[in-house]
Amino acid sequence: MPELPEVEVARLSFADVAAGARVTDVVLGKPLRWPLGCEPARLVGAHLGVAQRRGKYLWLPVGPGGLLLHLGMSGSLRWLAPQAPPRQAHDHFELHTDRGVLRLTDPRRFGAVVWSESREAGMAARLLAGLGVEPLEPGFDGPYLHAALQQRRSAVKTVLLAGDVVVGAGNIYACEALFAAGIDPRTRSDRISRPRAARLALAIREVLARALTLGGSTLRDFRDAHGMAGAFQEQAKVYGRAGQACTACTSTVRRIVQAQRSTFFCPTCQRR
DNA sequence: CGGGACGCCTGTGAGC
DNA sequence: TGCTCACAGGCGTCCC
């Protein structure tokens, strides 16, 4: 589910209230993608820092180390009052504090919560290594994207999804950004010209930024930490619209499969 | 080494 | 109504 906007929306909705809180208990449900990596009791008594985001990961400082969180395909985070409603079937991680409860709900359990000594060491460092640049930060621009795309030969959509050039754009926003830039998702990465790369970089930034202001996309179950749904999905131009009319021309939006993932695009508005 | 397929797990909606 | 199948917002790992 969650791509960069959803993860950032989640972060913003609990980071301030959680910072400084003292951990009183840790409650685990079914196993997530990886084991926690430490005794839950080790976290009790530690104070939380300000949650940070890197790509689709969140780093939550806890005492001397921290937790690296990922929402996978179906995860969502809620910040609940100290007297939280009882844990339900899909609630697999809870950090109880003196100020409230951070709860991860994740039906598919592709998500993760992993203890690490620091962001720069252990499991966190391993998982964060190799991530591409942050699309909403200054280092991401046309020249950077063009140079990076020149190094790759697979389809541009696949390169965007891989996350080692630029992080944060998952299936929805990769499709939407390519539509906004007028680029056929099957175009070989190294055949994207300089101006088109510049347009694509801008499109990625704009699509992600707009999704952020709309609170992300809620396709099925995404909610922010206060339980609010996002609204971006109502603005999607191609994602999930196969067989429907393009919003910009008379063509029909197509669905194809690239690297085991659905790709949606307009065969007229998007060119190789 | 780049690139693609696999598998992790559960839920939902479509079609029969 | 109930079953089966396709598909779902991600990504580390394995194999070619």
mmCIF file of C-alpha atoms in Angstrom, chain A residues 1 6 9-11 13 76-79 215 218 221-230:
data_model
loop_
_atom_site.group_PDB
_atom_site.id
_atom_site.type_symbol
_atom_site.label_atom_id
_atom_site.label_comp_id
_atom_site.label_asym_id
_atom_site.label_seq_id
_atom_site.Cartn_x
_atom_site.Cartn_y
_atom_site.Cartn_z
ATOM 1 C CA MET A 1 0.000 0.000 0.000
ATOM 2 C CA GLU A 6 1.507 7.403 2.839
ATOM 3 C CA VAL A 9 1.615 11.072 6.289
ATOM 4 C CA ALA A 10 1.911 8.322 8.892
ATOM 5 C CA ARG A 11 5.143 9.811 10.234
ATOM 6 C CA SER A 13 0.689 12.112 12.309
ATOM 7 C CA SER A 76 -0.738 1.192 8.684
ATOM 8 C CA LEU A 77 0.288 2.936 11.889
ATOM 9 C CA ARG A 78 -2.069 4.404 14.454
ATOM 10 C CA TRP A 79 -1.324 6.561 17.462
ATOM 11 C CA GLY A 215 -3.102 12.645 2.773
ATOM 12 C CA THR A 218 -6.495 4.999 0.295
ATOM 13 C CA ASP A 221 -7.123 0.178 4.000
ATOM 14 C CA PHE A 222 -4.569 2.960 4.293
ATOM 15 C CA ARG A 223 -5.188 5.332 7.179
ATOM 16 C CA ASP A 224 -2.933 7.848 8.861
ATOM 17 C CA ALA A 225 -2.140 7.544 12.568
ATOM 18 C CA HIS A 226 -5.447 9.239 13.399
ATOM 19 C CA GLY A 227 -7.416 6.875 11.176
ATOM 20 C CA MET A 228 -7.933 9.381 8.353
ATOM 21 C CA ALA A 229 -8.184 8.087 4.798
ATOM 22 C CA GLY A 230 -6.267 9.710 1.941
#
